[in-house]
Amino acid sequence: MVAAIRFTAMRPTVTIRRGPTAQAEPLATLVEGDVIVAEHVFIEEGIEWVKLDRGAKAIRRNTSQENIPLGLTEDGFVPTEDPVEGMLLQKHLQVVVDERKEEGVLSKTEIREILENCAEPGMALPLEAKYWKRQQLEMFVMSGGVIRPAGCSMPDERLMANNNMDVDDVNRSLEQAARWLAEADALLVGSGAGMGVDSGLGTFRGGQKGVWAGLEAVGLAYEEICDPRWFREEPHLAWAFWDHCYRAYQETPPHEGYTLVRELGLRCPLGFFSFTSNIDNHWITSGAGADRVLEVHGAVKWLQCSKPCCPDVWKAPKELGLTALPTHRVSGRLPTCPKCKAVARPNVQMFGGDSGFSKARRAAQFSKYDAWLKRLEARPDKDELRIICLELGCGLTVPTVRKELETVIRKFPKASLVRVNLENPGVSHELARRGASLPLRAAPAIKELRQRADASQASFVLWGTEGAVELMAVKSSTLGQLLRRAGGSEGVTAPYTMDTKAVCWHGGKKNELGLEDVVPLACFLDTKMPDGNELRPLVSLEVDIKFLDEFGNIGANSLFKRRVEETRQMLDDMNALFADPSYQQDVKSCKDRRSVVKLARAVQFQVLPKYGIEATERGTAVLSHMTGIVQRIPEIGSRAAKSMDLSYIQHMHHLPTTEKQFNTSTQPLATTSPLAQLPPAEKTAQTRREAIATTRVKLLSRQPAEPGSDGDTFHIEVPTKCTIGELRKRLASSTALAWDDATLRAAEFAAIPGAGAMDISGCLQDSDSVQVELLVLGAPLRKPRELVEVTFYQMPTEDDGEGDKRSLKLRMFSDSTVADLKGILGDELRWDERSRRSVRFLFRLQGGSYGGLKDHERVEARRAIFVLGASLQAGPQSNGESHLAVAATPKSPSTPKESLSSASSPIVAPETAKAIAQAWCEARAAGAREEEGTWTRCLHYDLAGRDAEQMEATDVEVVRRRVELKGYVGFSLWMGKAYLKKADKAIGKNDLNFKGASNPVEFHLLTPNGPSGNAGLKLSKALALQAELMEGFAKPDFQRSLCELQKLHRGGKFQMERTRLCLTVQGDILPKYGFEGSLGGVMEMLEAFANPKIQTKSMQRNGDVIGDLLEGMPGKLAPQVH
């Protein structure tokens, strides 16, 4: 029942009937223009009826009578509309809906007044704000949300992580999120209104607000129009809003992001589920599948009774047949309940305590969702599952989806959250380590994540004891993850146990993997994928399980079957050309192996482009790998053998390599250049650069190491057409950086700003070409600190004639800077101030030119440095032991702004400074002795029976691979001698047993000393620890505090307080040497110092100096200058 409403007759005659049906007996008639007043208006079978009481009157136009009796002797009924004639009665109502004043509820006017005083326009309020007291809301608004009532449903964004992100932060989050998605075992997608913005739909709040233009006109907020009471009080207004929503959702197709997310979910071995608060039904219409979607707030495409008379839910017709009016109402027959004929409403959970919402359809979805989660929780490997919760456009006001995803995150230890939200990207600090925030719109974020996830994918071929599968996953996937994915492949089962093992091979080396192990990066090789020309890293694994189909037979998935079929067709095409009589005639007339290979390559180059492989040497390597992957299948193995036979490759071993004989004479190198003084390894690098087209790539760290510097840098020679993936492999074998597998996987390469775009998508993929300068993210470029030997050569000048042959060898740490070199050489050679200022250090570039070194640059891998502007000849006061010098021990991290104590210190007396400097020098010398190893000279034979100097580049690479398989690194070859600068094991005479029968090759092998047998500290570490303690105890602040203690305390009290004071120094230093920074750590240190094997005169002398410093002896301190 509503207040009295006026109606005007819109037809020449409008019949008043005995009952609310079109077939009821007529009682009276209204004429056009008559105005009636009624208090009873109701809906019957979708039609609005007006009830007129007995004796009702009408106001008729063009008459002197104001009220004309209608002659009703009983109640009459008039419809406002007719399905055929259209509108019969027009309702007189105001467009704006009057606000109802409720006890204890703030009115919209009051809330608007409070918000007008807010410094932040458009401040979001929680839904329950209208139930707060006025003072509570005022405090919330005036404090910007800081002061809030207890139980406020909206989280405080100030207390959340990742709220203020720059471009670099977003880029790192994209990389992290893409990596998580690529290796996901299961995917839970949570979506809110922000997901529909890119389809063209508006959100209910925030910057994209815009659901229905009529909201402002009728004076209602979204939460108010979504109240089920309107279907009782003013159903035409309610359906005006919901008809608009229904049309918008029906006519707007889902954007591409829905499909991309669905495809990501289908890759997951344990499936995916969509948990959405959206009512647009877009997840189901985009193909996600009704059994994988939970619409937690219902869907507008489904209807229910508004009373409700029953829990039934039915699908809405394609067209509702309603027409929007200028008054923001609708005309036409309203949808009705098929059972009770009451007005129907959408099956959407509305605001205002919607107890009439039918939960039948949602309950069915909930049961499927709960079953999926319980299956994941019941797995024995639950704690290892990588469940990725991808949250798309979910706001703070109605946090249903946010809370559900955060609940799931807490159930699985290795689950991760990816939050995509343009306006509210923050995550709680509790989940910050397991969460990635992306302040982006949903569609572009999904597209970028998909591209990055795809780029990180590699191919894995898993051979079981029976059957095989090929699947896509990230390189860092564990064996357990791969087997879970295999079990999710179409038509294949992969039952495995926690003891299941796998084996992969690389260079003849067997690698055994458990469920938690990942495949070593070196095992991957680029291989073409089936049905395209894309190259991806691929590895083949042998697993001790059976891959079976649904009938228990030997199984294989579709991707693997396509690979086998493509390889079979390619080999058939090649064999047909090899079998051609003209090819057979030509190949049998060849007189050397090179000619045979050339003919075979011509055939391969003719076939490879047909299958998307480049007709190059690299393409033939891809062909070889493709064939090798599936060669164990009989039909492929037989075709490969036939190819070797028909191509004559199998029969050419009796032929010489080339018909032309090699000239074995050698020409001596010129010695008028400093290049002649370079070590063999440096000369080898120079001659190889002249033989092979290479590019010198400069890698830079993100932040400069010092102001004005370029940051840490690293140079590496790569082939000119090298890709990022190939660069990664070369870095994997580089001993200079010594990156482990985890570091290699984390390393990302980006274009230098100015040379390429450095936006959120600026990281290069493995398939991209290498640039001359690259930025390295996520991995350190500074090499591990090691002791190296550097030779300094006197740079020749015009006055030197044929050149100055002076040189000097120094042992130093690899992180020494050029500024350190100036100090070391200056002290060693007694340079004057002029020489120290004018000296320059250079290194040799490709082509014979030289490049200068800046003061902040480090020695790193340089072993030959040229000196210009100062003499390498030792001065008259030189000690003559320059070849033993060691330099550049880093400063103590606990005192970054303090320089190492020296004779120039204003507070330490000269004899104390000298003792500290001597302690550091002795520590470095001891470290140098401990780093030295043993050189062994062996004679062996090269592969091709030729002198190493005449070997081709390919042969050198073969030798290199054979050497590295034996565990040796740093291989170089020059003048018939192979130098292996470092070895990780003892050397046996048969380690490098190459086959051949002619000129021997000298192998010079360096075996480092093994670990010390001494328990506790090595001598070098003990001396360094003493030196740091001496520096700490000699500081002015410590000595002043010690003097104060001597004045205040005596005896045992002084000893106790001094111990506490000493711990302020020892607590920072001891942890660096493996001791606790406590009194117990001090006792362990003293026990280690008592080891007889490190009890030297130096240790005893340093102990005496420390004892003097702890007694506060005034003779050890110089007067301080103010």
JSON list of N, CA, C and O in Angstrom, two decimals, residues 183-207:
[
{"chain": "A", "resi": 183, "resn": "GLU", "atom": "N", "xyz": [54.13, -21.13, -13.45]},
{"chain": "A", "resi": 183, "resn": "GLU", "atom": "CA", "xyz": [54.43, -22.36, -12.74]},
{"chain": "A", "resi": 183, "resn": "GLU", "atom": "C", "xyz": [53.31, -22.78, -11.79]},
{"chain": "A", "resi": 183, "resn": "GLU", "atom": "O", "xyz": [53.49, -23.63, -10.93]},
{"chain": "A", "resi": 184, "resn": "ALA", "atom": "N", "xyz": [52.11, -22.23, -11.99]},
{"chain": "A", "resi": 184, "resn": "ALA", "atom": "CA", "xyz": [50.98, -22.52, -11.10]},
{"chain": "A", "resi": 184, "resn": "ALA", "atom": "C", "xyz": [50.51, -23.96, -11.24]},
{"chain": "A", "resi": 184, "resn": "ALA", "atom": "O", "xyz": [50.39, -24.49, -12.35]},
{"chain": "A", "resi": 185, "resn": "ASP", "atom": "N", "xyz": [50.23, -24.59, -10.09]},
{"chain": "A", "resi": 185, "resn": "ASP", "atom": "CA", "xyz": [49.57, -25.91, -10.10]},
{"chain": "A", "resi": 185, "resn": "ASP", "atom": "C", "xyz": [48.06, -25.75, -10.20]},
{"chain": "A", "resi": 185, "resn": "ASP", "atom": "O", "xyz": [47.37, -26.60, -10.77]},
{"chain": "A", "resi": 186, "resn": "ALA", "atom": "N", "xyz": [47.53, -24.69, -9.64]},
{"chain": "A", "resi": 186, "resn": "ALA", "atom": "CA", "xyz": [46.09, -24.40, -9.71]},
{"chain": "A", "resi": 186, "resn": "ALA", "atom": "C", "xyz": [45.91, -22.89, -9.68]},
{"chain": "A", "resi": 186, "resn": "ALA", "atom": "O", "xyz": [46.74, -22.16, -9.14]},
{"chain": "A", "resi": 187, "resn": "LEU", "atom": "N", "xyz": [44.81, -22.43, -10.27]},
{"chain": "A", "resi": 187, "resn": "LEU", "atom": "CA", "xyz": [44.56, -21.00, -10.38]},
{"chain": "A", "resi": 187, "resn": "LEU", "atom": "C", "xyz": [43.17, -20.68, -9.85]},
{"chain": "A", "resi": 187, "resn": "LEU", "atom": "O", "xyz": [42.18, -21.27, -10.30]},
{"chain": "A", "resi": 188, "resn": "LEU", "atom": "N", "xyz": [43.10, -19.78, -8.88]},
{"chain": "A", "resi": 188, "resn": "LEU", "atom": "CA", "xyz": [41.83, -19.26, -8.37]},
{"chain": "A", "resi": 188, "resn": "LEU", "atom": "C", "xyz": [41.73, -17.80, -8.80]},
{"chain": "A", "resi": 188, "resn": "LEU", "atom": "O", "xyz": [42.54, -16.97, -8.41]},
{"chain": "A", "resi": 189, "resn": "VAL", "atom": "N", "xyz": [40.72, -17.51, -9.64]},
{"chain": "A", "resi": 189, "resn": "VAL", "atom": "CA", "xyz": [40.55, -16.17, -10.18]},
{"chain": "A", "resi": 189, "resn": "VAL", "atom": "C", "xyz": [39.43, -15.48, -9.42]},
{"chain": "A", "resi": 189, "resn": "VAL", "atom": "O", "xyz": [38.31, -15.99, -9.37]},
{"chain": "A", "resi": 190, "resn": "GLY", "atom": "N", "xyz": [39.74, -14.35, -8.80]},
{"chain": "A", "resi": 190, "resn": "GLY", "atom": "CA", "xyz": [38.73, -13.54, -8.14]},
{"chain": "A", "resi": 190, "resn": "GLY", "atom": "C", "xyz": [38.54, -12.26, -8.92]},
{"chain": "A", "resi": 190, "resn": "GLY", "atom": "O", "xyz": [39.51, -11.60, -9.28]},
{"chain": "A", "resi": 191, "resn": "SER", "atom": "N", "xyz": [37.29, -11.90, -9.22]},
{"chain": "A", "resi": 191, "resn": "SER", "atom": "CA", "xyz": [37.07, -10.70, -10.04]},
{"chain": "A", "resi": 191, "resn": "SER", "atom": "C", "xyz": [35.93, -9.87, -9.47]},
{"chain": "A", "resi": 191, "resn": "SER", "atom": "O", "xyz": [34.97, -10.40, -8.90]},
{"chain": "A", "resi": 192, "resn": "GLY", "atom": "N", "xyz": [36.07, -8.54, -9.66]},
{"chain": "A", "resi": 192, "resn": "GLY", "atom": "CA", "xyz": [35.05, -7.59, -9.25]},
{"chain": "A", "resi": 192, "resn": "GLY", "atom": "C", "xyz": [34.67, -6.70, -10.41]},
{"chain": "A", "resi": 192, "resn": "GLY", "atom": "O", "xyz": [34.98, -7.00, -11.57]},
{"chain": "A", "resi": 193, "resn": "ALA", "atom": "N", "xyz": [34.04, -5.58, -10.10]},
{"chain": "A", "resi": 193, "resn": "ALA", "atom": "CA", "xyz": [33.52, -4.71, -11.15]},
{"chain": "A", "resi": 193, "resn": "ALA", "atom": "C", "xyz": [34.63, -4.17, -12.05]},
{"chain": "A", "resi": 193, "resn": "ALA", "atom": "O", "xyz": [34.40, -3.89, -13.22]},
{"chain": "A", "resi": 194, "resn": "GLY", "atom": "N", "xyz": [35.86, -4.02, -11.52]},
{"chain": "A", "resi": 194, "resn": "GLY", "atom": "CA", "xyz": [36.96, -3.52, -12.34]},
{"chain": "A", "resi": 194, "resn": "GLY", "atom": "C", "xyz": [37.30, -4.42, -13.51]},
{"chain": "A", "resi": 194, "resn": "GLY", "atom": "O", "xyz": [37.89, -3.97, -14.49]},
{"chain": "A", "resi": 195, "resn": "MET", "atom": "N", "xyz": [36.90, -5.69, -13.45]},
{"chain": "A", "resi": 195, "resn": "MET", "atom": "CA", "xyz": [37.17, -6.61, -14.55]},
{"chain": "A", "resi": 195, "resn": "MET", "atom": "C", "xyz": [36.32, -6.26, -15.77]},
{"chain": "A", "resi": 195, "resn": "MET", "atom": "O", "xyz": [36.74, -6.48, -16.91]},
{"chain": "A", "resi": 196, "resn": "GLY", "atom": "N", "xyz": [35.12, -5.70, -15.55]},
{"chain": "A", "resi": 196, "resn": "GLY", "atom": "CA", "xyz": [34.24, -5.38, -16.67]},
{"chain": "A", "resi": 196, "resn": "GLY", "atom": "C", "xyz": [34.47, -4.04, -17.31]},
{"chain": "A", "resi": 196, "resn": "GLY", "atom": "O", "xyz": [33.90, -3.74, -18.36]},
{"chain": "A", "resi": 197, "resn": "VAL", "atom": "N", "xyz": [35.33, -3.19, -16.71]},
{"chain": "A", "resi": 197, "resn": "VAL", "atom": "CA", "xyz": [35.56, -1.85, -17.24]},
{"chain": "A", "resi": 197, "resn": "VAL", "atom": "C", "xyz": [36.08, -1.91, -18.67]},
{"chain": "A", "resi": 197, "resn": "VAL", "atom": "O", "xyz": [35.66, -1.14, -19.54]},
{"chain": "A", "resi": 198, "resn": "ASP", "atom": "N", "xyz": [37.01, -2.83, -18.94]},
{"chain": "A", "resi": 198, "resn": "ASP", "atom": "CA", "xyz": [37.61, -2.91, -20.27]},
{"chain": "A", "resi": 198, "resn": "ASP", "atom": "C", "xyz": [36.66, -3.50, -21.30]},
{"chain": "A", "resi": 198, "resn": "ASP", "atom": "O", "xyz": [36.97, -3.48, -22.50]},
{"chain": "A", "resi": 199, "resn": "SER", "atom": "N", "xyz": [35.54, -4.04, -20.86]},
{"chain": "A", "resi": 199, "resn": "SER", "atom": "CA", "xyz": [34.49, -4.46, -21.80]},
{"chain": "A", "resi": 199, "resn": "SER", "atom": "C", "xyz": [33.56, -3.31, -22.14]},
{"chain": "A", "resi": 199, "resn": "SER", "atom": "O", "xyz": [32.73, -3.41, -23.04]},
{"chain": "A", "resi": 200, "resn": "GLY", "atom": "N", "xyz": [33.67, -2.20, -21.40]},
{"chain": "A", "resi": 200, "resn": "GLY", "atom": "CA", "xyz": [32.82, -1.05, -21.61]},
{"chain": "A", "resi": 200, "resn": "GLY", "atom": "C", "xyz": [31.79, -0.84, -20.52]},
{"chain": "A", "resi": 200, "resn": "GLY", "atom": "O", "xyz": [30.93, 0.04, -20.63]},
{"chain": "A", "resi": 201, "resn": "LEU", "atom": "N", "xyz": [31.82, -1.66, -19.48]},
{"chain": "A", "resi": 201, "resn": "LEU", "atom": "CA", "xyz": [30.88, -1.53, -18.38]},
{"chain": "A", "resi": 201, "resn": "LEU", "atom": "C", "xyz": [31.43, -0.58, -17.33]},
{"chain": "A", "resi": 201, "resn": "LEU", "atom": "O", "xyz": [32.65, -0.50, -17.14]},
{"chain": "A", "resi": 202, "resn": "GLY", "atom": "N", "xyz": [30.54, 0.11, -16.61]},
{"chain": "A", "resi": 202, "resn": "GLY", "atom": "CA", "xyz": [30.97, 0.99, -15.54]},
{"chain": "A", "resi": 202, "resn": "GLY", "atom": "C", "xyz": [31.04, 0.24, -14.22]},
{"chain": "A", "resi": 202, "resn": "GLY", "atom": "O", "xyz": [30.46, -0.84, -14.06]},
{"chain": "A", "resi": 203, "resn": "THR", "atom": "N", "xyz": [31.80, 0.80, -13.29]},
{"chain": "A", "resi": 203, "resn": "THR", "atom": "CA", "xyz": [31.83, 0.24, -11.95]},
{"chain": "A", "resi": 203, "resn": "THR", "atom": "C", "xyz": [30.79, 0.94, -11.09]},
{"chain": "A", "resi": 203, "resn": "THR", "atom": "O", "xyz": [30.19, 1.93, -11.51]},
{"chain": "A", "resi": 204, "resn": "PHE", "atom": "N", "xyz": [30.58, 0.44, -9.90]},
{"chain": "A", "resi": 204, "resn": "PHE", "atom": "CA", "xyz": [29.57, 1.02, -9.02]},
{"chain": "A", "resi": 204, "resn": "PHE", "atom": "C", "xyz": [30.13, 2.19, -8.21]},
{"chain": "A", "resi": 204, "resn": "PHE", "atom": "O", "xyz": [29.38, 3.03, -7.74]},
{"chain": "A", "resi": 205, "resn": "ARG", "atom": "N", "xyz": [31.47, 2.21, -8.05]},
{"chain": "A", "resi": 205, "resn": "ARG", "atom": "CA", "xyz": [32.12, 3.27, -7.28]},
{"chain": "A", "resi": 205, "resn": "ARG", "atom": "C", "xyz": [33.47, 3.54, -7.91]},
{"chain": "A", "resi": 205, "resn": "ARG", "atom": "O", "xyz": [33.90, 2.82, -8.80]},
{"chain": "A", "resi": 206, "resn": "GLY", "atom": "N", "xyz": [34.15, 4.58, -7.43]},
{"chain": "A", "resi": 206, "resn": "GLY", "atom": "CA", "xyz": [35.51, 4.86, -7.89]},
{"chain": "A", "resi": 206, "resn": "GLY", "atom": "C", "xyz": [35.53, 5.65, -9.19]},
{"chain": "A", "resi": 206, "resn": "GLY", "atom": "O", "xyz": [34.53, 6.20, -9.65]},
{"chain": "A", "resi": 207, "resn": "GLY", "atom": "N", "xyz": [36.72, 5.66, -9.81]},
{"chain": "A", "resi": 207, "resn": "GLY", "atom": "CA", "xyz": [36.94, 6.48, -10.98]},
{"chain": "A", "resi": 207, "resn": "GLY", "atom": "C", "xyz": [36.18, 6.06, -12.21]},
{"chain": "A", "resi": 207, "resn": "GLY", "atom": "O", "xyz": [36.00, 6.84, -13.14]}
]
